[in-house]
Short mmCIF file of C-alpha atoms and ligand atoms in Angstrom, two decimals:
data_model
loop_
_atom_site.label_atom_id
_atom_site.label_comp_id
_atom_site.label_asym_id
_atom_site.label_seq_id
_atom_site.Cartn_x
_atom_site.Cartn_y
_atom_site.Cartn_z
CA UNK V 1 0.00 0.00 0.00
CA UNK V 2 1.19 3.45 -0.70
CA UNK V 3 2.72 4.73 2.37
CA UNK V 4 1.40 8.80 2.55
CA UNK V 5 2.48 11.93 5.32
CA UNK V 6 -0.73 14.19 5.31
CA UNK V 7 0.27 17.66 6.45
CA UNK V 8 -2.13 20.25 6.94
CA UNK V 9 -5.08 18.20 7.37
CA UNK V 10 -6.81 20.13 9.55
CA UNK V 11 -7.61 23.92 7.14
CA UNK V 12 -10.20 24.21 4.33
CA UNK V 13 -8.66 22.13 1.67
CA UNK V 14 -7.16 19.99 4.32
CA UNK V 15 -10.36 18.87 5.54
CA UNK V 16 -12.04 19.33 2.58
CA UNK V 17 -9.42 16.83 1.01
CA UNK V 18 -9.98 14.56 3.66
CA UNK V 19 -13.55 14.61 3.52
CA UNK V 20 -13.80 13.54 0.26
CA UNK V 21 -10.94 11.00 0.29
CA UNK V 22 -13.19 9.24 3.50
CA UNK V 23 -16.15 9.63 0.99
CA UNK V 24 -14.67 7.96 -1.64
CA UNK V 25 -13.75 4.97 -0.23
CA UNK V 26 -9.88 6.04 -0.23
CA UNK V 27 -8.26 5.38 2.54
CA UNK V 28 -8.76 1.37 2.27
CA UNK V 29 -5.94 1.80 0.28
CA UNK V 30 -3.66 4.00 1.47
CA UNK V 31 -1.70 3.80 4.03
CA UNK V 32 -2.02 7.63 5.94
CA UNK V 33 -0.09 9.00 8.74
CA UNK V 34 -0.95 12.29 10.23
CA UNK V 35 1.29 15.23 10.70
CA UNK V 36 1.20 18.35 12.60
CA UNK V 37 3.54 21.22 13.04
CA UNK V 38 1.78 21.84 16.10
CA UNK V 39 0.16 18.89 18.34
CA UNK V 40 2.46 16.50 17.40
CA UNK V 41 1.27 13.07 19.69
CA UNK V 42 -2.37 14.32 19.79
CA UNK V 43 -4.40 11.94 18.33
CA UNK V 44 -4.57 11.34 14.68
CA UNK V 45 -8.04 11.87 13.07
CA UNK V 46 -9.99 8.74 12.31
CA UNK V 47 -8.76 6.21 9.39
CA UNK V 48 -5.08 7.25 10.39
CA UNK V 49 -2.92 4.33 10.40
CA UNK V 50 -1.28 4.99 13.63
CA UNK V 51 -2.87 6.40 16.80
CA UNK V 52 -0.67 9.71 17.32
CA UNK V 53 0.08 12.85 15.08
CA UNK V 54 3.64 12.39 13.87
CA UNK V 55 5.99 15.62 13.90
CA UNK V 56 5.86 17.71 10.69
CA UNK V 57 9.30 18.64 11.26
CA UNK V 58 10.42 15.51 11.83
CA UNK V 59 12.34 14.84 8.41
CA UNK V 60 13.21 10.94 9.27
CA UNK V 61 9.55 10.02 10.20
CA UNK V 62 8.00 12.09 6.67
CA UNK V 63 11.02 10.22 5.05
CA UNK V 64 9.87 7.21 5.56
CA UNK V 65 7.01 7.97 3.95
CA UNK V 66 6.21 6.86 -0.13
CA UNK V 67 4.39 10.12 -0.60
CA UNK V 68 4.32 13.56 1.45
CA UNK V 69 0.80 15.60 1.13
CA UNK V 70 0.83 19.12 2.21
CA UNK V 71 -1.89 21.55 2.82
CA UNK V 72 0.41 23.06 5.27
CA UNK V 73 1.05 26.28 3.05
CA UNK V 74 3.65 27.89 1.19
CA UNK V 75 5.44 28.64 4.20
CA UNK V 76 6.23 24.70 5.42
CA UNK V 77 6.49 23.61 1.79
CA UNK V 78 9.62 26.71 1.39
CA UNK V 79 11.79 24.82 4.56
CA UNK V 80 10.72 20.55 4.80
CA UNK V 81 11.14 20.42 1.09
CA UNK V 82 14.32 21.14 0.79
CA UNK V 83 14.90 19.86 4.09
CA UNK V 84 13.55 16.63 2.98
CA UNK V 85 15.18 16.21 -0.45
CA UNK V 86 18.57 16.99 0.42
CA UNK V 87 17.96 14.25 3.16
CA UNK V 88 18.07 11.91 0.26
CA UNK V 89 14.32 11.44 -0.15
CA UNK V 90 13.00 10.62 -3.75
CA UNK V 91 9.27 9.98 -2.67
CA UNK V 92 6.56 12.14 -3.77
CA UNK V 93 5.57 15.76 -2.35
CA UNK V 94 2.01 16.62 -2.93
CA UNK V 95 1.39 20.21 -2.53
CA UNK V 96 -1.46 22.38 -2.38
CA UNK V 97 0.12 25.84 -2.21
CA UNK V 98 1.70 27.74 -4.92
CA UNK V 99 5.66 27.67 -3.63
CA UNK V 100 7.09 24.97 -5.80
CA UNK V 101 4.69 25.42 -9.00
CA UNK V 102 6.65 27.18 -11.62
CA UNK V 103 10.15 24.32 -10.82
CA UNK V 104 11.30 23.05 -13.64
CA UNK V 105 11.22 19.61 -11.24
CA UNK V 106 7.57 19.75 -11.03
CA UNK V 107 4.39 19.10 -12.42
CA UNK V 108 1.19 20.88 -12.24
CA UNK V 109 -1.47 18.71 -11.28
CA UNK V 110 -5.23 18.68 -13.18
CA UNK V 111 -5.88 15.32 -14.78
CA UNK V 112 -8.88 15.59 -16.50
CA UNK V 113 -6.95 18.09 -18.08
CA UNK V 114 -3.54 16.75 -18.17
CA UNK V 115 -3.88 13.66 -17.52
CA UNK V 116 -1.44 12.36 -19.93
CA UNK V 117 1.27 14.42 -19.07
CA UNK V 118 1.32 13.80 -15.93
CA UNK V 119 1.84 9.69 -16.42
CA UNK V 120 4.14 10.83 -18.97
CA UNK V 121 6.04 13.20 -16.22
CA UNK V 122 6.00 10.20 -13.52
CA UNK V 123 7.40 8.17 -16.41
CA UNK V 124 10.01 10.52 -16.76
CA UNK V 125 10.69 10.01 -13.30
CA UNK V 126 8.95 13.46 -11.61
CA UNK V 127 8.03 13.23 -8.00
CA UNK V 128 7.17 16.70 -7.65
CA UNK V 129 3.42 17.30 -8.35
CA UNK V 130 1.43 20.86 -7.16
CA UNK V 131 -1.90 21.84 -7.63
CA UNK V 132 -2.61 24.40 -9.80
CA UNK V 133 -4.04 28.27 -9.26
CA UNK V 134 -7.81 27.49 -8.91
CA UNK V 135 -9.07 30.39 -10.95
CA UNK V 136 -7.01 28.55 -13.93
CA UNK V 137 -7.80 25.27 -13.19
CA UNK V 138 -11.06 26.08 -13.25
CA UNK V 139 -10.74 28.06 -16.42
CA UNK V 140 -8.89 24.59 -17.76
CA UNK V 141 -11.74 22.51 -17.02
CA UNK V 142 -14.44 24.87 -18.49
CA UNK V 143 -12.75 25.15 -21.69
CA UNK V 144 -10.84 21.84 -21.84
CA UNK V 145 -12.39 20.89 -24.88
CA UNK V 146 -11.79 23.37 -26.81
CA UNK V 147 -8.06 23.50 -25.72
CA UNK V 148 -8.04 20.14 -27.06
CA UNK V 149 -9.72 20.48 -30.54
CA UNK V 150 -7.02 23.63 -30.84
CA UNK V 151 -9.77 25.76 -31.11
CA UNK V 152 -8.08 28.52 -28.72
CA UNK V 153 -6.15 31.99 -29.60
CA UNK V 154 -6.61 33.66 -26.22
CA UNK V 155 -8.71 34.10 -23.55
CA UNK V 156 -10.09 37.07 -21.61
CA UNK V 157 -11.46 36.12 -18.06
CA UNK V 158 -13.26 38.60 -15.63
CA UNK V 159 -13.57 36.83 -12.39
CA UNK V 160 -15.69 37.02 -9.73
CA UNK V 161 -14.05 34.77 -7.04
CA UNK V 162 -14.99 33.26 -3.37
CA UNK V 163 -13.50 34.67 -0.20
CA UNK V 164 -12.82 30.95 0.21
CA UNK V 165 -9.56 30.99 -1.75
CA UNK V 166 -8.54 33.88 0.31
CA UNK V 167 -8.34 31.90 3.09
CA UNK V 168 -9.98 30.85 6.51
CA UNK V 169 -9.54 33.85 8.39
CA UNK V 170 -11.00 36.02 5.50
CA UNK V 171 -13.76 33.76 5.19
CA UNK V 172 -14.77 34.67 8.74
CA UNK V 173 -14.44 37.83 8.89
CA UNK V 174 -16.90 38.13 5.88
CA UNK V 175 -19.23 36.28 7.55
CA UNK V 176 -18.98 38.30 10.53
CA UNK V 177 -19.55 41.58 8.23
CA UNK V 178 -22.58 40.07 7.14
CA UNK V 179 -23.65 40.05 10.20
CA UNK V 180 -22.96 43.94 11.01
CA UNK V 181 -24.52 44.95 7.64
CA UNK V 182 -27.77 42.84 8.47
CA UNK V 183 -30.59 44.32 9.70
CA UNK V 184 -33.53 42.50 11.74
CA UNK V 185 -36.03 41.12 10.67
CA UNK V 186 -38.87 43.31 11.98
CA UNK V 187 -36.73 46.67 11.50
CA UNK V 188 -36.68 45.56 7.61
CA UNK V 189 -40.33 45.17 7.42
CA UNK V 190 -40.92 48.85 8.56
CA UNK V 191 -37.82 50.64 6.23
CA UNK V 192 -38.37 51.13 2.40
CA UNK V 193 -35.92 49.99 -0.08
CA UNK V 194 -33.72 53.75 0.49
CA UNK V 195 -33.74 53.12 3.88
CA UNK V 196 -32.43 49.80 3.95
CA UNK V 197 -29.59 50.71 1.45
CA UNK V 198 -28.42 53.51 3.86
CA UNK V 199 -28.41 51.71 6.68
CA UNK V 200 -26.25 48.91 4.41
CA UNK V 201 -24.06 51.99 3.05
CA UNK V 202 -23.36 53.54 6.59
CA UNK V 203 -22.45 50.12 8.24
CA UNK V 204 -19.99 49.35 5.53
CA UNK V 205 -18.13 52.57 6.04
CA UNK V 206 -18.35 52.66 10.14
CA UNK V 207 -15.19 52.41 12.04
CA UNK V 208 -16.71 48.93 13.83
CA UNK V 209 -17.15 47.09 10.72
CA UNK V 210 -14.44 44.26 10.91
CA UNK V 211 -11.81 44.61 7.71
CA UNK V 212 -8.72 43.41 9.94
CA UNK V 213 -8.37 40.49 7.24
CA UNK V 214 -9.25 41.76 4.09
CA UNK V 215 -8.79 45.66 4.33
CA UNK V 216 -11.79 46.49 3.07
CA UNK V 217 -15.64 46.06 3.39
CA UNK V 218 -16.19 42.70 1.20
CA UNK V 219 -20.02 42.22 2.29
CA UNK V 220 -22.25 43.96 -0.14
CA UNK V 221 -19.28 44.97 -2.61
CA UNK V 222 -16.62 43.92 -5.43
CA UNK V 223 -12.78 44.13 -4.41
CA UNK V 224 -11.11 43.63 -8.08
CA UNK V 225 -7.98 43.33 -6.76
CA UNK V 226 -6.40 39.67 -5.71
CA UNK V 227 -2.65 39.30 -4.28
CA UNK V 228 -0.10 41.63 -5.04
CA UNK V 229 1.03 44.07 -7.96
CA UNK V 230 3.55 43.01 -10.78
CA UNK V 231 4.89 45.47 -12.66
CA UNK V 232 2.48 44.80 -15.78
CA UNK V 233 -0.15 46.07 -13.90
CA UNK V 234 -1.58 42.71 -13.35
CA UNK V 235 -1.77 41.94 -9.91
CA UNK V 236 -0.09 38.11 -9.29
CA UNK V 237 -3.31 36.39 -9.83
CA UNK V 238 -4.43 38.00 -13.22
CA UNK V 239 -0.21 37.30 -14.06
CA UNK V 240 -0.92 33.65 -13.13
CA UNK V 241 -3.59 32.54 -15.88
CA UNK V 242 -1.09 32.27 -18.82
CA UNK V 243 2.02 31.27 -16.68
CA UNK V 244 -0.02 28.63 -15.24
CA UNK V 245 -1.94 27.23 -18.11
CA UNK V 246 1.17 27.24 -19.86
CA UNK V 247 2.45 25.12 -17.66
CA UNK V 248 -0.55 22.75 -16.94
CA UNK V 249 -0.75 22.32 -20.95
CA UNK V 250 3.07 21.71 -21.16
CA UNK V 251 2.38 24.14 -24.33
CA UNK V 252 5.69 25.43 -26.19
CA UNK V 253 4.40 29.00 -26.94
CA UNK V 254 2.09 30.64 -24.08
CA UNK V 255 -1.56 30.28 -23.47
CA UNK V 256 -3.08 33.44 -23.60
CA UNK V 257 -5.59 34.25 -21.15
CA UNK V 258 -5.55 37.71 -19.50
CA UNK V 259 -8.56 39.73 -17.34
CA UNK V 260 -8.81 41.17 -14.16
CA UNK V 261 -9.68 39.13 -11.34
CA UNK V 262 -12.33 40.01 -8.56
CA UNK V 263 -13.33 38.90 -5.20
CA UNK V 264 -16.89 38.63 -4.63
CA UNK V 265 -18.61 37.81 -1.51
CA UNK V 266 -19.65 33.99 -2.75
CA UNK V 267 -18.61 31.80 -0.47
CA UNK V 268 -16.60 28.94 -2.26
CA UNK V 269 -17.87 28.89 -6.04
CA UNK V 270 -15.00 31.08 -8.57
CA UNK V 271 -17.52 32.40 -11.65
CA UNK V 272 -15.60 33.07 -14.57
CA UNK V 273 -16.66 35.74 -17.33
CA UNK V 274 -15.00 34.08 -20.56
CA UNK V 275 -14.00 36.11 -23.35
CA UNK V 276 -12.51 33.47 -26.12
CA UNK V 277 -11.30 34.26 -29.53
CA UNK V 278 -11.18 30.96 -31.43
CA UNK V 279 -9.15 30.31 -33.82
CA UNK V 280 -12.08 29.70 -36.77
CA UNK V 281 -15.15 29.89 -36.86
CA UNK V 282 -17.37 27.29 -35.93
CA UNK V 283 -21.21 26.90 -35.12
CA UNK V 284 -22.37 27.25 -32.18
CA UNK V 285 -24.20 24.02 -31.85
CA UNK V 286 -20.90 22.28 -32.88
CA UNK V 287 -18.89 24.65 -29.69
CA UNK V 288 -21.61 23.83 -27.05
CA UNK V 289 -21.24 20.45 -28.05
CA UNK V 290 -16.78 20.39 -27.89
CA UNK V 291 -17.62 22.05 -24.28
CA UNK V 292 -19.52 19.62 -23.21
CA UNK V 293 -17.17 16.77 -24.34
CA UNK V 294 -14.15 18.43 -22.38
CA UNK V 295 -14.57 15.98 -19.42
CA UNK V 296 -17.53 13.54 -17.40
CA UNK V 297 -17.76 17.18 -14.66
CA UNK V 298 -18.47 19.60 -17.27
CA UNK V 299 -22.47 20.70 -17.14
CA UNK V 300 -23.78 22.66 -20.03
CA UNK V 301 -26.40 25.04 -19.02
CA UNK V 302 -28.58 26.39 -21.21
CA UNK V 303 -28.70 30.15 -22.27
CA UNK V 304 -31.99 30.84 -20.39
CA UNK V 305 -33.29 32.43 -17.31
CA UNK V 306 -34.36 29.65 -15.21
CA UNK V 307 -31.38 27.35 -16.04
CA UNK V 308 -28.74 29.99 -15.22
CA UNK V 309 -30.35 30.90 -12.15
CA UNK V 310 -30.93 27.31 -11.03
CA UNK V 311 -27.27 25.66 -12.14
CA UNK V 312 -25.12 28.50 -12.77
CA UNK V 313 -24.11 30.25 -9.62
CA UNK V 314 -22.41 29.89 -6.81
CA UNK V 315 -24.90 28.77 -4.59
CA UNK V 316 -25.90 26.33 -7.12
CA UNK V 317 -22.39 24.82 -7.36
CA UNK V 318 -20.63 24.85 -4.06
CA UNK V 319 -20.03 21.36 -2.71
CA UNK V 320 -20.29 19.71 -6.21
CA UNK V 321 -17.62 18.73 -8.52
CA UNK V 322 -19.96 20.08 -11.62
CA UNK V 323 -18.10 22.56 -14.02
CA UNK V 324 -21.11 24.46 -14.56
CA UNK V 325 -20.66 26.02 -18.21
CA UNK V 326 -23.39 28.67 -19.38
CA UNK V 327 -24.28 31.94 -21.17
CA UNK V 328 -22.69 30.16 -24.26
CA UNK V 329 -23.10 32.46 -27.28
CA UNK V 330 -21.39 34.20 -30.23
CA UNK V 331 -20.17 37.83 -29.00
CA UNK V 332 -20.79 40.67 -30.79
CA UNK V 333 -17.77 41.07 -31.76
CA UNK V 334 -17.57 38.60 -34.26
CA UNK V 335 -18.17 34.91 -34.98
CA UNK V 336 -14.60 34.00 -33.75
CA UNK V 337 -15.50 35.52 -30.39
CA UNK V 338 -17.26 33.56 -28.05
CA UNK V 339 -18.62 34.52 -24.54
CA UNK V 340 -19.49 31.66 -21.89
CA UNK V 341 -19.58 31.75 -18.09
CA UNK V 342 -18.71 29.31 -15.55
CA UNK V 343 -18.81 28.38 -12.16
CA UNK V 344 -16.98 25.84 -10.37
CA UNK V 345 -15.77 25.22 -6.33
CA UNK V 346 -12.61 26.30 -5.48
CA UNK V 347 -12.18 24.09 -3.00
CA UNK V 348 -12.60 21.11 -4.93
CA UNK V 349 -11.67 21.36 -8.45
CA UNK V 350 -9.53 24.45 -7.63
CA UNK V 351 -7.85 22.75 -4.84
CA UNK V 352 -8.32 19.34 -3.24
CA UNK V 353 -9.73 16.62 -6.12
CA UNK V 354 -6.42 16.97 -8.87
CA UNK V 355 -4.43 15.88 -5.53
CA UNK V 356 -6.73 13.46 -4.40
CA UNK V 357 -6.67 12.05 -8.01
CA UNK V 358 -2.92 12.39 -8.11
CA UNK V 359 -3.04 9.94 -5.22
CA UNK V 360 -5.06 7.66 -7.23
CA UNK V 361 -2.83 7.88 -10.59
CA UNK V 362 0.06 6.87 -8.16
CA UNK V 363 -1.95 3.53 -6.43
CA UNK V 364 -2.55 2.65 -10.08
CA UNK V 365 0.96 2.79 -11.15
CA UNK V 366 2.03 0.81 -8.62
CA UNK V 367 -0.83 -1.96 -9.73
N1 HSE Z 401 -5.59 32.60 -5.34
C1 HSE Z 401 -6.91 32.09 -5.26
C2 HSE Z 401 -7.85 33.09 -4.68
C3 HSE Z 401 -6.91 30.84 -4.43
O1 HSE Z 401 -7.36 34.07 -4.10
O2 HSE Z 401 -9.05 32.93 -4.80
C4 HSE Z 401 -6.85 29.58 -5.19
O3 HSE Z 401 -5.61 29.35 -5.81
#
């Protein structure tokens, strides 16, 4: 049995990891051992193959292990890494967080995707595998067909994305701003419409409104601005979507996608605003249908009221690995332009399930 170190069980995609590796009948065949970098000899969570928490910074004990999975962040990944490979270890390291991504040692992970490059990469002898950016890998699986038929010349994305993938602790606090821009129940029967938007107005720009986290009221607004500045103008996550893709694609030339990326106050669903120039025209019978052959977790919706407000928003998606793909149409730009949007959970597609599949890919090489 494959022999895997989970670190970082215990955040969002940690647990959300978990969850869904318990779910799916996983852990009958792995072999896991729990770390932590802080409760080391607490007890390990159920289906753990021994009874303690081993010591994340223990480099022997991960060492031993056939595979290394961490949620742990960017920050652990930057020290037991290299820690751990220059103790000789040539086992895998499965990582969630962006620090190891753009290596020329390793590969981006999103099988239904890349798939084949991956076995090809593990062939090749690569035991470095990351997951991807989840605004892109989200992007990827939307469009994955169309990558495929080569029907792609670039990409323009305006995102509207989930405090989720800003983290726990932002995640909170937007809850808890919810709950200082809400008004009760009986006050809102007696205000009109003006009223109520004052009262939402004024609470968003009072002093006791919490923005410790994310710096700004997020409740009741649009922040289009994610991570920090590079000197394009970009910030780091609109920078990411060709760098990444690129990458994922193992393309020679770089995927062009470009936008400007925006946090909304959805809780866990990215939505994705697709510009695409194609490379010919086609029919747009004929492009619905290449979209919905990308992969089995793509879900066409269908360019009408009632099916984009039942399947394509966040609400509708979160918790489910669907790709939701709507709004498909020609732009009026031109035939060659096509506009789509798409919703998909950041936590699962964008984050957890191309590691938890990674996992699998590796039990099946091993027969
Ligand atoms: N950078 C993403 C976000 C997280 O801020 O939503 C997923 O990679």
């Amino acid at each position: 049995m494959l022999r895997v170190g989970f670190v970082g069980w215990r955040g969002m995609v940690g647990t959300v990891l978990l969850d869904r590796m318990r779910s799916q009948g996983d852990l009958g065949s792995l072999e896991l051992h729990f770390f932590s970098t802080s409760n080391a000899g607490g007890p390990a969570p159920d289906g753990a193959a021994e009874p303690l928490l081993q010591d994340a910074d223990d480099t022997a004990r991960l060492g031993r292990c056939d595979a290394v999975l961490s949620c742990q962040g960017g920050a652990y990944t930057s020290y037991a890494y290299p820690q751990l490979r220059s103790s000789g270890w040539n086992g895998y390291w499965i990582d969630a967080s962006s620090t190891l991504r753009l290596d020329d040692d390793a590969t981006l992970v999103l099988d239904p995707v890349n798939g084949d490059r991956i076995r090809k990469r593990l062939a090749e002898g690569c035991r470095t595998f990351v997951g991807s950016n989840c605004t892109v890998s989200l992007l990827l699986m939307a469009t994955a067909g169309l990558f495929r038929e080569g029907l792609v010349e670039w990409v323009n994305t305006t995102t509207y994305q989930a405090v989720s993938g800003a983290g726990a602790r932002k995640l909170t606090e937007l809850a808890r701003q919810i709950s200082y821009l809400g008004l009760p129940h009986a006050e809102l029967e007696r205000l009109s419409s003006v009223q109520v938007e004052a009262s939402v107005t004024r609470a968003q720009g009072a002093d006791t409104l919490p923005v410790a986290e994310i710096g700004a009221p997020l409740a009741c607004n649009v922040l289009p601005w994610i991570d920090r500045a590079m000197e394009s103008g970009q910030t780091r996550e609109e920078w990411k979507a060709s760098v990444e893709a690129t990458k994922i694609l193992g393309s020679e030339s770089p995927v062009i996608i470009d936008g400007t990326c925006a946090r909304v106050d959805a809780m866990r669903c990215h939505s994705q605003a697709l510009c695409i120039k194609l490379s010919r025209d086609i029919p747009i019978d004929e492009l619905r249908a290449i979209l919905g052959s990308g992969h089995s977790w793509v879900r066409l919706v269908d360019n009408s009221q009632a099916a984009t407000l039942q399947q394509l928003t966040p609400a509708a998606v979160a918790g489910s690995l669907d790709i939701a793909v709507g709004r498909i149409r020609k732009l009026g730009m031109g035939p060659e332009y096509l506009g789509a949007f798409t919703v998909g959970d950041q936590l699962l597609w964008g984050a957890a399930e191309p590691l938890r599949r990674l996992l699998g890919i590796l039990r099946e090489q091993r027969g």
